[in-house]
XYZ file of C-alpha atoms in Angstrom:
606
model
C 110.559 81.929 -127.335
C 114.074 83.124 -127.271
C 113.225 86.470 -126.794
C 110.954 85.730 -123.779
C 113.774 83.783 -122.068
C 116.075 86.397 -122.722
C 113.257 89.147 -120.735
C 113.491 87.095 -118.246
C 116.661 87.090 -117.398
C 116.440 90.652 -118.153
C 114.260 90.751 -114.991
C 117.046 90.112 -112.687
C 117.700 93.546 -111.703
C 120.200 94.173 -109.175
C 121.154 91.127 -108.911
C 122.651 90.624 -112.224
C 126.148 90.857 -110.937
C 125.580 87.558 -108.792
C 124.430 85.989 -112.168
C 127.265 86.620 -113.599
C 129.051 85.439 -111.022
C 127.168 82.227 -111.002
C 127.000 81.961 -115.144
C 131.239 81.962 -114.329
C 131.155 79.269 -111.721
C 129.129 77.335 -114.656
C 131.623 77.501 -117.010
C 134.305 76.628 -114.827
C 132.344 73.591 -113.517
C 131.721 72.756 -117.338
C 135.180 73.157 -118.455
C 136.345 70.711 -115.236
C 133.434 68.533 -116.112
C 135.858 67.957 -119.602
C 138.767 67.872 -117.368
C 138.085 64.644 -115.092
C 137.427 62.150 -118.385
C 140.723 63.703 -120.144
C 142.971 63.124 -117.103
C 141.075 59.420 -116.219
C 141.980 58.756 -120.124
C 145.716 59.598 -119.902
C 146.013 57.457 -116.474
C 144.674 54.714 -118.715
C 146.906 54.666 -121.443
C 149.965 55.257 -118.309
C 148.475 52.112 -116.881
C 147.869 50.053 -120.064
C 152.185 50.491 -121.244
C 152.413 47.686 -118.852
C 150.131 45.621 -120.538
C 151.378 46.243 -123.730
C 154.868 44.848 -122.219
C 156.055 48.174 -121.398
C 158.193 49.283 -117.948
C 156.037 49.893 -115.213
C 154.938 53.332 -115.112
C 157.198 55.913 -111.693
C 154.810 57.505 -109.250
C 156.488 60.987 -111.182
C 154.734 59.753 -114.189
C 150.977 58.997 -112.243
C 151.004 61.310 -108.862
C 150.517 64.626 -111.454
C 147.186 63.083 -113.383
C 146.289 61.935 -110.184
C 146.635 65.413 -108.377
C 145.199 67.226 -111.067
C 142.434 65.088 -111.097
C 141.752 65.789 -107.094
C 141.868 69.181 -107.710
C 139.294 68.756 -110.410
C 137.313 66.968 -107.969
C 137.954 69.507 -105.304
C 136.884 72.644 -107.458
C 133.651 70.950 -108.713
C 132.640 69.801 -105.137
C 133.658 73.601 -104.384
C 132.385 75.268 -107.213
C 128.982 73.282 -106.980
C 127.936 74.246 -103.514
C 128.676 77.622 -104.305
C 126.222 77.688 -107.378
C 123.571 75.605 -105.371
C 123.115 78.369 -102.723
C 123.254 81.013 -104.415
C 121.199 80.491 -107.603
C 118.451 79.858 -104.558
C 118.718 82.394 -103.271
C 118.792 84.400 -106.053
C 115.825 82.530 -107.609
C 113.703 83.347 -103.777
C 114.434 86.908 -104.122
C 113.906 87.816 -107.394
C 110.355 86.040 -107.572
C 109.323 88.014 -105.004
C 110.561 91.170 -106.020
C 108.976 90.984 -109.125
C 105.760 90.283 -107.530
C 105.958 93.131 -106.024
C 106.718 95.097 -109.459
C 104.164 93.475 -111.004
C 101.686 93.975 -108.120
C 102.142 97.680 -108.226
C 102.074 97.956 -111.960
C 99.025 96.342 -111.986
C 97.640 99.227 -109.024
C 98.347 102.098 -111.731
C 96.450 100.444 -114.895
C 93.667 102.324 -115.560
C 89.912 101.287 -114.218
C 89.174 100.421 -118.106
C 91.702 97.361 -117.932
C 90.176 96.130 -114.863
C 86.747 95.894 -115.899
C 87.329 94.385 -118.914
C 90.078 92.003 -116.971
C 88.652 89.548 -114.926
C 90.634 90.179 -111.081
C 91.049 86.059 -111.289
C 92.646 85.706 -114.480
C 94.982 89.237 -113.415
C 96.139 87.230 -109.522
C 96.673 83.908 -111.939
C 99.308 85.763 -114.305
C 101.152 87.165 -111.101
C 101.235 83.928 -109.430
C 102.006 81.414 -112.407
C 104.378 84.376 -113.831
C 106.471 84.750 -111.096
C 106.846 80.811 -109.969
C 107.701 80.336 -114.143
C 110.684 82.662 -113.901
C 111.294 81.372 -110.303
C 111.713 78.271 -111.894
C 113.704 79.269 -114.959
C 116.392 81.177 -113.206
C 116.431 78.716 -110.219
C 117.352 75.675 -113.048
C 119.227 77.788 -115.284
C 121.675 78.534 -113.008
C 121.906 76.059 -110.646
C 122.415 73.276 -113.809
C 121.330 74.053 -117.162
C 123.914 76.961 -117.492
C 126.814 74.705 -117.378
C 124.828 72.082 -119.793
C 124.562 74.659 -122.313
C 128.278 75.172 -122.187
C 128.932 71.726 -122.190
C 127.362 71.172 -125.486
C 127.647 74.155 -127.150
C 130.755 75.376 -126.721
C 133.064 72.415 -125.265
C 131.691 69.592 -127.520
C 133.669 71.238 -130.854
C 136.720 70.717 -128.129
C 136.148 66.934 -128.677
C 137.151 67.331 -132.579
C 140.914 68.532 -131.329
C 140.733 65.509 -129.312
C 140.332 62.727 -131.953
C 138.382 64.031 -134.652
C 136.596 61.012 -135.635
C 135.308 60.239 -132.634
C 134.691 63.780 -131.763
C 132.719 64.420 -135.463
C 130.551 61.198 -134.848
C 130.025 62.890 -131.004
C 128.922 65.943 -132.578
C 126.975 64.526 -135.546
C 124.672 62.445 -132.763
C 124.417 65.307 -130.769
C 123.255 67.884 -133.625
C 120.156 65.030 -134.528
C 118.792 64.677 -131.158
C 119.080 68.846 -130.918
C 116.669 68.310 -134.517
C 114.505 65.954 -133.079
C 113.512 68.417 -130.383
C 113.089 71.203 -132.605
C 110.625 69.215 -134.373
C 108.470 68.480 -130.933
C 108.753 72.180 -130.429
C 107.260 73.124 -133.929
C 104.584 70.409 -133.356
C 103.329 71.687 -129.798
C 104.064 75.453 -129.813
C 100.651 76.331 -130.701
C 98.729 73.349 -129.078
C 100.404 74.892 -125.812
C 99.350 78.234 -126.098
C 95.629 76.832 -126.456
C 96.167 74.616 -122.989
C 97.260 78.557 -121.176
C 94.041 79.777 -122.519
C 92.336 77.074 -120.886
C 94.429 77.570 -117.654
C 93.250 80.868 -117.679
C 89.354 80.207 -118.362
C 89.522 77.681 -115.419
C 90.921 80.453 -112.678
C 88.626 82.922 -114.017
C 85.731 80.642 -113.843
C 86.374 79.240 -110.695
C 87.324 82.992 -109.404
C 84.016 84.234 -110.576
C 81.839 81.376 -108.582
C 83.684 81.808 -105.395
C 82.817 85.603 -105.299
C 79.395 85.243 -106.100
C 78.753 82.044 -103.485
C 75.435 83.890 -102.316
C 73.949 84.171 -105.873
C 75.015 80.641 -106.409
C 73.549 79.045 -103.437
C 70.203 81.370 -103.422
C 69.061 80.173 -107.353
C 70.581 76.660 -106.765
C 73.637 76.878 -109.659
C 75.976 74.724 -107.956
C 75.788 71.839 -110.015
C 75.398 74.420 -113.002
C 78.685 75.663 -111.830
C 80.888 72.381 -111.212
C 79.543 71.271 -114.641
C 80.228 73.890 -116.108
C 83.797 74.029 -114.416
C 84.218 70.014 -115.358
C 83.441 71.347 -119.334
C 86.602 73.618 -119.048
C 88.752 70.771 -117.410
C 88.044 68.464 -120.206
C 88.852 71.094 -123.179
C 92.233 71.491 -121.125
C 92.747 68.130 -120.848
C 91.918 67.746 -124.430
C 94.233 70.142 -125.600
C 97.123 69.320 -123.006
C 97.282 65.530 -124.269
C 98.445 65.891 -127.250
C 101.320 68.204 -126.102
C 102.634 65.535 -123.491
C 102.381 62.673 -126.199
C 105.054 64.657 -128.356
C 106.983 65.257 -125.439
C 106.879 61.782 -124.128
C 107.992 60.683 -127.639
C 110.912 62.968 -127.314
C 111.770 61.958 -124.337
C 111.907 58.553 -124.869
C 114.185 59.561 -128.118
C 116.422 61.159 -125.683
C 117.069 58.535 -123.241
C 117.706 55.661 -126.150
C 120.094 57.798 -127.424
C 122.368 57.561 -124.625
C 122.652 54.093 -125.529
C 122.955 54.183 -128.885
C 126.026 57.060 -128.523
C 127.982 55.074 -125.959
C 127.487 51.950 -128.871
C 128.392 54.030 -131.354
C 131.688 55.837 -129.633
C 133.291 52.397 -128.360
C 132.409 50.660 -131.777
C 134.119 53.608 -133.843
C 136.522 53.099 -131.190
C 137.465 49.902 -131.039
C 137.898 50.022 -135.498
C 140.167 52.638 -134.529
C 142.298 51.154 -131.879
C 142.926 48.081 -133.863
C 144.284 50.374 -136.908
C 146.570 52.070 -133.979
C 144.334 55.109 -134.805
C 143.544 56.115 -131.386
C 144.641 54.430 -128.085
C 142.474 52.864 -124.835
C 142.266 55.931 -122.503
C 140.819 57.811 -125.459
C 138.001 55.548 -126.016
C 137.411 55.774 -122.566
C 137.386 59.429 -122.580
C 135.223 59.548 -125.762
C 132.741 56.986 -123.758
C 132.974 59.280 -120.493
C 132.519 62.347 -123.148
C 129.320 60.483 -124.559
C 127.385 59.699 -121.344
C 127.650 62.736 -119.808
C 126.775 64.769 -122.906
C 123.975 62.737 -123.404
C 123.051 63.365 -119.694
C 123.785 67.275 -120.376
C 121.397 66.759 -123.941
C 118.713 65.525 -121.629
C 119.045 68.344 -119.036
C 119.145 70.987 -121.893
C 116.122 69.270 -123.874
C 114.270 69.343 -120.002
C 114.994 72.693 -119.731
C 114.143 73.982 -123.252
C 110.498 71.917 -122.497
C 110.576 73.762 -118.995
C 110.695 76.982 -121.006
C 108.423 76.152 -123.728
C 105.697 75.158 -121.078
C 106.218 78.093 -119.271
C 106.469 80.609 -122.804
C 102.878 81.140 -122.895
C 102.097 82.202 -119.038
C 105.523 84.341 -119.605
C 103.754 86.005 -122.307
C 100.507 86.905 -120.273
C 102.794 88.011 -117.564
C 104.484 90.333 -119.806
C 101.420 91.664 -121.646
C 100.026 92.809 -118.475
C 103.521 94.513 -117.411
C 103.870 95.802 -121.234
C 100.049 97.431 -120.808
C 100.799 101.452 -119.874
C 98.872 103.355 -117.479
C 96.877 105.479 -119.552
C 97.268 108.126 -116.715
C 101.179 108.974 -115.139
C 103.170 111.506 -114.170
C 104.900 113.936 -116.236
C 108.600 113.905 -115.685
C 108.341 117.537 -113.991
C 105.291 116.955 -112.416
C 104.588 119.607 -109.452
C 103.504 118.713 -105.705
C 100.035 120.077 -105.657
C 99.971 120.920 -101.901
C 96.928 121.606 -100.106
C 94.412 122.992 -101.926
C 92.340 125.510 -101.396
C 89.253 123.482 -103.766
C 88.900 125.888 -106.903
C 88.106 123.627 -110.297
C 87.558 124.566 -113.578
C 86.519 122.376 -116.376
C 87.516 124.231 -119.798
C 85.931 122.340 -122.786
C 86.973 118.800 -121.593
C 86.003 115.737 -124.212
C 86.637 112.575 -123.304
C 85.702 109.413 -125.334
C 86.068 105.408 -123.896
C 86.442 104.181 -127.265
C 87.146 106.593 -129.501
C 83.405 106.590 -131.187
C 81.202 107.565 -128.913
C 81.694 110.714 -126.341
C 81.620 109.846 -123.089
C 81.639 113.490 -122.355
C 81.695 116.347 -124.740
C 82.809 120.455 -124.636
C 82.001 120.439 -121.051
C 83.172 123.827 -119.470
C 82.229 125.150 -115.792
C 83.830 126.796 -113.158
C 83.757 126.254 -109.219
C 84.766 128.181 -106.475
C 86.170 127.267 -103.145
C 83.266 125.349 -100.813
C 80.867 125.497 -103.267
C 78.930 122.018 -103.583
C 77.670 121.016 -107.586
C 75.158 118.394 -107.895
C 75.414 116.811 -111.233
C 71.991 114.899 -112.379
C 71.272 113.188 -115.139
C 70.358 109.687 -116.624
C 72.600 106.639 -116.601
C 75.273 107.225 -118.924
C 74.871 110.593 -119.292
C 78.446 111.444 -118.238
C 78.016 112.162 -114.615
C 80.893 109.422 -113.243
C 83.089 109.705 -116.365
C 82.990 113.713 -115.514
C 84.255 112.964 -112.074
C 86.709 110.154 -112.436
C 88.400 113.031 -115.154
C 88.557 115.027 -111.825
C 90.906 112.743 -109.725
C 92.159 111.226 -113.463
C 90.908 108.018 -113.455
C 91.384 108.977 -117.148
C 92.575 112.302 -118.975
C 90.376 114.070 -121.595
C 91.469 113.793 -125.321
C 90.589 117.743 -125.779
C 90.314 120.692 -123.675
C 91.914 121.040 -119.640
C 90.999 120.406 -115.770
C 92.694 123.272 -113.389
C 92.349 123.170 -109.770
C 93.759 126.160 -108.287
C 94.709 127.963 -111.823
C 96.956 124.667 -112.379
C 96.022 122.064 -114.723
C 95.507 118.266 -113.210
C 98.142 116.496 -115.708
C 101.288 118.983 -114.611
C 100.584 117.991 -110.568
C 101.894 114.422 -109.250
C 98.986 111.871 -109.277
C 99.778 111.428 -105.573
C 99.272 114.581 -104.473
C 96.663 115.627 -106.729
C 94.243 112.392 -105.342
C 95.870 113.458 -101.527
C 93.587 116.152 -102.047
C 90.480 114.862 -103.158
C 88.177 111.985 -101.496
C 85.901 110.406 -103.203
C 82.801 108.139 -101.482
C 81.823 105.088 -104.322
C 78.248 104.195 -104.988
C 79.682 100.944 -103.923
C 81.518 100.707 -100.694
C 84.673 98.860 -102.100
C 85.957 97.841 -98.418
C 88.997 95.722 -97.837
C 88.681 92.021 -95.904
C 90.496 93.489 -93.282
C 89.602 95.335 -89.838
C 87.223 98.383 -89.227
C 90.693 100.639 -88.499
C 92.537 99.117 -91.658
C 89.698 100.161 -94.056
C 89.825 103.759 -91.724
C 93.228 104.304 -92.099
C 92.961 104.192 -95.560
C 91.900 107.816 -95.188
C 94.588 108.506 -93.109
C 97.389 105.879 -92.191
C 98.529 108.263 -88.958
C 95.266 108.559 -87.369
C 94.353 108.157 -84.101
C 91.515 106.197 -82.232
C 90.262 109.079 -81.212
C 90.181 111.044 -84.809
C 88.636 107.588 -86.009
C 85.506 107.515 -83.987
C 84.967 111.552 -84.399
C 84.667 110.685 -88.393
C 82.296 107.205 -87.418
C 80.415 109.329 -85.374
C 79.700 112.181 -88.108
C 79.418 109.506 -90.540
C 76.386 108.061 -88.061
C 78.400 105.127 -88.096
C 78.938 104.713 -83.985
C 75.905 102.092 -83.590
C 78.299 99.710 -85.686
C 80.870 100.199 -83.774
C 78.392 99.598 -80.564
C 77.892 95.952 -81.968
C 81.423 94.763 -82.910
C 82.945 93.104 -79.813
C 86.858 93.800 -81.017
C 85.388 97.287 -81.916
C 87.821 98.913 -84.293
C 89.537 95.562 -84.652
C 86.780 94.113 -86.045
C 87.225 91.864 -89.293
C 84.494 92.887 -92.392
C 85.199 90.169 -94.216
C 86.022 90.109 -98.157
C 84.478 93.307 -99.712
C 82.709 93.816 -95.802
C 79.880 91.042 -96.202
C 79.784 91.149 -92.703
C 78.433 94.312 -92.535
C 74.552 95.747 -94.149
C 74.851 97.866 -97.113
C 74.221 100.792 -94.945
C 77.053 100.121 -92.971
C 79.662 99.335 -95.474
C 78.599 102.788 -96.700
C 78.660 104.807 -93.880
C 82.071 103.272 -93.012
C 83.630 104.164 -96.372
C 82.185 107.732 -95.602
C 84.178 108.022 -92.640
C 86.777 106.614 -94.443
C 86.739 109.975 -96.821
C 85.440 112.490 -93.458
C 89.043 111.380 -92.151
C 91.003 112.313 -94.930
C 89.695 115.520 -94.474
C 90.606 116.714 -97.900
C 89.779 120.101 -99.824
C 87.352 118.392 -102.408
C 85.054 116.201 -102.293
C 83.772 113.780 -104.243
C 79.938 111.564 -103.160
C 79.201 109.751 -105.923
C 75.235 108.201 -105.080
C 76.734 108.396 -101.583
C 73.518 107.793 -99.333
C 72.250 105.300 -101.975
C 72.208 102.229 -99.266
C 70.751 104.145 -96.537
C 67.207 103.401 -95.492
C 65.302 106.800 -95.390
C 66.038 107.480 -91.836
C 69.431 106.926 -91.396
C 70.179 109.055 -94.702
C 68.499 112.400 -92.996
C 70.958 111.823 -90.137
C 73.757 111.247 -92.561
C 72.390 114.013 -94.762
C 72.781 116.884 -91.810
C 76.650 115.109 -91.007
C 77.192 115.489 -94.940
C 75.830 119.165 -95.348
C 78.369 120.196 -92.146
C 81.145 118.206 -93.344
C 80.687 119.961 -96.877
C 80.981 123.631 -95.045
C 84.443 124.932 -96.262
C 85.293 122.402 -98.962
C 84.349 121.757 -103.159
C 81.619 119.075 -103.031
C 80.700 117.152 -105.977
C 77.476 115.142 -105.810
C 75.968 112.703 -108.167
C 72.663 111.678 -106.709
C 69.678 110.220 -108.418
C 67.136 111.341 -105.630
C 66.599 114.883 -106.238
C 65.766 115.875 -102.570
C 69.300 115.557 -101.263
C 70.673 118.144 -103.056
C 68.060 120.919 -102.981
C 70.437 122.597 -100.743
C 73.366 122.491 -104.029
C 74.858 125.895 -105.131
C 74.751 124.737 -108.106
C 72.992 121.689 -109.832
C 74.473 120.874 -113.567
C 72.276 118.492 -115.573
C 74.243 115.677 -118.419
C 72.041 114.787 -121.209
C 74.658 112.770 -123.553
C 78.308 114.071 -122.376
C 76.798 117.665 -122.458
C 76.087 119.984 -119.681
C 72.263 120.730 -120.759
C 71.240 122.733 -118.147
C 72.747 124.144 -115.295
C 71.266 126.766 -112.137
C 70.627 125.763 -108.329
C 67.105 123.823 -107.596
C 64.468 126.492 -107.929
C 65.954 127.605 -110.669
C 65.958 124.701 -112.935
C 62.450 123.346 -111.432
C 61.391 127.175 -112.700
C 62.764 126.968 -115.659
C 60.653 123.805 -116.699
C 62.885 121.536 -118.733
C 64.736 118.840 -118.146
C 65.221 118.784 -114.840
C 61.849 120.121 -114.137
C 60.651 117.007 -115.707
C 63.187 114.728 -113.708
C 61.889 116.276 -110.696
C 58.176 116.160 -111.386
C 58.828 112.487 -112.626
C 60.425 111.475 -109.405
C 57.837 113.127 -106.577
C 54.687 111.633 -108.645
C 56.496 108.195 -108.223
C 56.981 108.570 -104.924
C 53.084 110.251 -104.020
C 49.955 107.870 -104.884
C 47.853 111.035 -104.852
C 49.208 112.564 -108.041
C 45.927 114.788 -108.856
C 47.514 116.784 -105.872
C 50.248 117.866 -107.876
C 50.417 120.687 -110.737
C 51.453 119.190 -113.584
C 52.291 122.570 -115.799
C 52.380 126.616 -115.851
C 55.025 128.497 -113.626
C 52.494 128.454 -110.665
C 52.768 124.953 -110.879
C 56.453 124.040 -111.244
C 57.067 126.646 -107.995
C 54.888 124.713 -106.204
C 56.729 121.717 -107.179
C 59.543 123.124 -105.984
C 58.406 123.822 -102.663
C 56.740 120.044 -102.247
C 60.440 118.401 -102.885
C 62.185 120.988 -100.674
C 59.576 120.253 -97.735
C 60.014 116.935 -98.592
C-alpha cells in the first residue's frame, strides 16, 4: 500500500514544487500547533505563583507569552488559508491532467487489450482512478500532512517536555497505531474482492446499456436487472464485513480520546502532588492529548481513505503500467507522402504465441496497384492488414513501404498515409462533419460533400435537416448500415491518402447502391495501393492481383482469370459462391478448363 501512495504522489508532475511548498506550510502549522499548548502552559504556571502566595506576576513577565502566542495564532490563521487554496487547486489540476495522461495512454494500447478489456470497466478505472488520487492529494495536503508530523515526528518532542507524561503520551499513541494495523491486515483482501465487484457492476451495467435494442427486442430486461441485483448483493456481501472492522476501529479511536485525556491528568495530578511536574504542564500534556488524539483520528481516516482507495489505484496503474505493444523508435523517421510501394518480406505474426496468425508471407506491390486478399474467416486476411498500418508488428521477417521498413517511420506519419474503411463503420456520437473531419481536420464544406458525393453518400445528406451538423448518435444508430458505411468511406476518400485500405467495405450496401459505390471505389483507387478484403468475389474481378490465405499462408496468388483457370482454391470459392447465388445450377460447368473459363466469364458479367 505504501508503495501505491508513494506513485501517487509521484504523479504530481510539475507541480511538485507547490507540494513542497505546501508539505512546508504543514510542518510549520504542525510545529505551531505544539507551540499554542506550550505557551498557554507557561501563562498558567505565571498565573498560578499568585495562588501559591506568590507576588503578582508584571505585564514584562505575561505580554511576551501572550505575544508569542498571537503570533502563533496569526501564522496558523495565515499559514492555513494558504494550504487550503492551494492544495485545491493543486488537487483540481492534477486530476485532470492525469485524465488526460491516462486517456491518451489508453488510445495507444494495442486493439488486443481492448477486446479482451471491456470499454466499461477501462472509463470506470479512469474515472474512480483519478477522483481516488484527487482525493488523496486534496486531504493529504490540505490536513493529513501536518497530522503525520504531528505524531510522528513532534510527539517524541513531548518526552523532553516531561518524560513521564510524554512516555505514557507516546505509549497510548503507539497501541491505537496497532489497533489499526490489525483492521488493515483483517480487510486488505476482503477489499480487493469488493473492487472486483465494483468493476463487474460497471461492466455489466456498461454492457446492457449498449446493447438496449437486443435487450428490449428478446425481452431480457428483467433478465438484466436481476442479473445486475445478483452483482449488488455479492458487493454488498463482501463490502460488510470491511465496514464492520472499520466501524470497530473507529469506535476504538474515538474512546481513546477519553481514555488519554484520563490517563494524562491522572498521571498528572500523582505528579503534581510529588512537586514532579507543575499545573501549566498538565494542562499542556491535556492540550497535547486531545489534539493528538484528534490528529490519530485524522491519520487513521486517512490511512482507511487510502486503503479503500489501494485497490482502484492498482487497476488504474495496471492499465497505465500495460505498454503499447507498437511505439516509436527513439529515431523514428517522418515518412512523408508516399508514393504507395509495399513489400511484405517473410512476415510471421502470432496472437498468442501458439498458433500463427500469419506465417512466411512475402509479396510485393507496386504503386496504384489494387490486391484483393480472399480467403476464409481466420485465414489471416485482417491480421495481414492491421500489420500494414501496425496495429501489431510481426515477430519475424519486415514490412517496407517505399524501400523503408514500417517500425523505423513515426506511427503518425506512417497511418497519415494510409486509410483504412472497417467492415464496421466505427462512427463517433457526434455530427456528420466531426466524423468527416476525422479524415481531414482542415477540410472544407466544399471538399466534404465532393468525398459524400463519390462515396454516394449525398441522399443522406438530402434528409438531415442541420445537414453536415447533423448528430449520428452513439456509434451512428441514427443512420442505416448503408449509411454509416458510406459515411466512413468518405471519411477515408477525404484523407486522400497514398494507400488504401477496404476491409469488407461494401458489406452493408444493398446490391444497388454497392454498383454505384463500386464505380466511385474503382476511380478513387486510380493512382493509389488498394488493399481489399472482400468475401463476394465479384467486386474485385477488376484486382491486379488477388492473393488467397488458407491458414496465415499466401496459397495462391494471380488476378481473377487466372486463379478461376487454375482450378484450386479459389476456383472452388468462386464456383461455391455463384451456385449459391443461381437456383439453376445444371447451367453451370462444374469441371474441365472449358468449364472454369466459363465460370469466369459468368462472375465477371455478373
Amino acid at each position: 500500500m505504501l508503495s501505491i501512495y508513494l506513485r501517487v504522489m509521484g504523479q504530481l508532475g510539475p507541480e511538485k514544487r507547490l507540494g513542497i511548498f505546501i508539505a512546508v506550510a504543514n510542518v510549520l502549522l504542525a510545529v505551531a500547533a505544539f507551540g499554542e499548548p506550550v505557551l498557554f502552559g507557561k501563562i498558567i504556571d505565571v498565573l498560578s505563583k499568585t495562588a501559591s502566595g506568590g507576588p503578582k506576576p508584571g505585564w514584562d513577565e505575561l505580554v511576551p507569552l501572550l505575544l508569542g502566542w498571537a503570533a502563533f495564532g496569526i501564522f496558523t490563521i495565515a499559514a492555513g488559508v494558504y494550504v487550503a487554496l492551494n492544495a485545491d487547486k493543486l488537487a483540481h489540476r492534477r486530476r485532470l491532467a492525469v485524465m488526460a495522461m491516462y486517456f491518451e495512454h489508453a488510445l495507444t494500447l494495442p486493439v488486443a487489450f481492448h477486446s479482451s478489456t471491456h470499454s466499461g470497466r477501462v472509463l470506470k478505472v479512469m474515472l474512480e482512478g483519478t477522483s481516488s488520487m484527487w482525493g488523496l492529494w486534496l486531504s493529504f495536503f490540505r490536513d493529513h500532512c501536518a497530522s503525520m508530523v504531528a505524531l510522528f515526528v513532534l510527539l517524541p518532542f513531548t518526552l523532553w517536555l516531561n518524560w513521564q507524561m510524554g512516555l505514557l503520551l507516546v505509549t497510548l499513541v503507539v497501541l491505537f497505531g496497532l489497533l489499526t494495523a490489525f483492521v488493515l491486515r483483517k480487510t486488505e483482501q476482503l477489499q480487493g474482492t469488493v473492487e472486483r465487484y465494483h468493476s463487474d457492476l460497471a461492466e455489466r451495467a456498461s454492457d446492457a446499456l449498449g446493447n438496449v435494442p437486443v435487450i428490449q427486442s428478446f425481452t431480457r430486461i428483467e433478465s438484466e436487472v436481476r442479473g445486475l441485483h445478483l452483482t449488488i448483493k455479492s458487493l454488498l456481501e463482501a463490502q460488510m464485513p470491511v465496514l464492520s472492522w472499520w466501524a470497530i476501529a473507529t469506535v476504538a479511536t474515538r474512546a481513546s480520546a477519553t481514555l488519554t485525556v484520563l490517563s494524562i491528568f491522572t498521571l498528572g495530578t500523582w505528579l503534581y502532588m510529588r512537586g514532579l511536574t507543575t499545573v501549566g504542564e498538565i494542562v499542556t500534556f491535556t492540550s497535547f492529548a486531545t489534539m493528538l488524539i484528534g490528529r490519530l483520528e485524522q491519520v487513521v481516516g486517512f490511512i482507511n481513505f487510502i486503503f479503500m482507495q489501494a485497490p482502484k489505484l492498482r487497476e488504474f496503474f495496471d492499465v497505465l503500467d500495460t505498454l503499447p505493444q507498437v511505439r516509436d523508435k527513439p529515431d523514428g523517421k517522418d515518412a512523408g507522402r508516399l508514393t504507395g510501394q509495399v513489400g511484405f518480406n517473410d512476415v510471421s505474426f502470432s496472437y498468442d504465441g501458439k498458433r500463427p496468425a500469419v506465417l512466411d508471407v512475402s509479396f510485393e506491390v507496386k504503386p496504384g496497384e489494387t490486391i484483393a486478399i480472399v480467403g476464409s474467416t481466420g485465414s489471416g486476411k485482417s491480421t495481414t492488414l492491421g500489420l500494414l498500418h501496425r496495429a501489431f508488428d510481426p515477430q519475424s521477417g519486415f514490412i517496407s513501404v517505399d524501400g523503408m521498413d514500417l517500425r523505423d517511420l513515426t506511427l503518425v506519419s506512417l497511418r497519415r498515409n494510409i486509410g483504412v474503411v472497417f467492415q464496421e463503420p466505427m462512427l463517433f456520437a457526434r455530427t456528420i462533419r466531426e466524423n468527416l473531419q476525422v479524415g481531414k481536420p482542415d477540410a472544407t464544406e466544399e471538399e466534404m460533400r465532393v468525398a459524400l458525393d463519390r462515396a454516394q453518400a449525398t441522399e443522406i445528406m438530402a434528409r438531415q435537416t442541420d445537414g453536415l451538423d447533423t448528430m449520428v448518435g452513439e456509434r451512428g444508430r441514427t443512420l442505416s448500415g448503408g449509411e454509416r458505411q458510406r459515411l466512413s468511406i468518405a471519411r477515408a476518400l477525404l484523407k486522400d491518402p497514398p494507400i488504401l485500405i477496404l476491409d469488407e467495405a461494401t458489406s452493408a450496401l444493398d446490391a444497388a447502391t454497392e454498383v454505384k459505390l463500386q464505380k466511385a471505389l474503382d476511380e478513387v483507387m486510380k493512382g493509389r495501393t488498394t488493399f481489399v478484403i472482400a468475401h463476394r468475389l465479384a467486386t474485385i474481378r477488376n484486382a491486379t492481383r488477388i492473393l488467397v490465405f488458407e491458414q496465415g499462408r499466401v496459397i495462391e496468388s494471380g488476378n481473377f482469370e487466372e486463379l478461376v483457370a487454375h482450378g484450386g482454391r479459389f476456383a472452388a470459392l468462386a464456383r461455391a459462391q455463384y451456385l449459391a447465388g443461381t437456383e439453376a445450377k445444371d447451367n453451370v460447368p462444374a469441371d474441365g478448363e472449358a468449364g472454369l473459363t466459363g465460370l469466369a466469364a459468368k462472375i465477371a458479367a455478373s
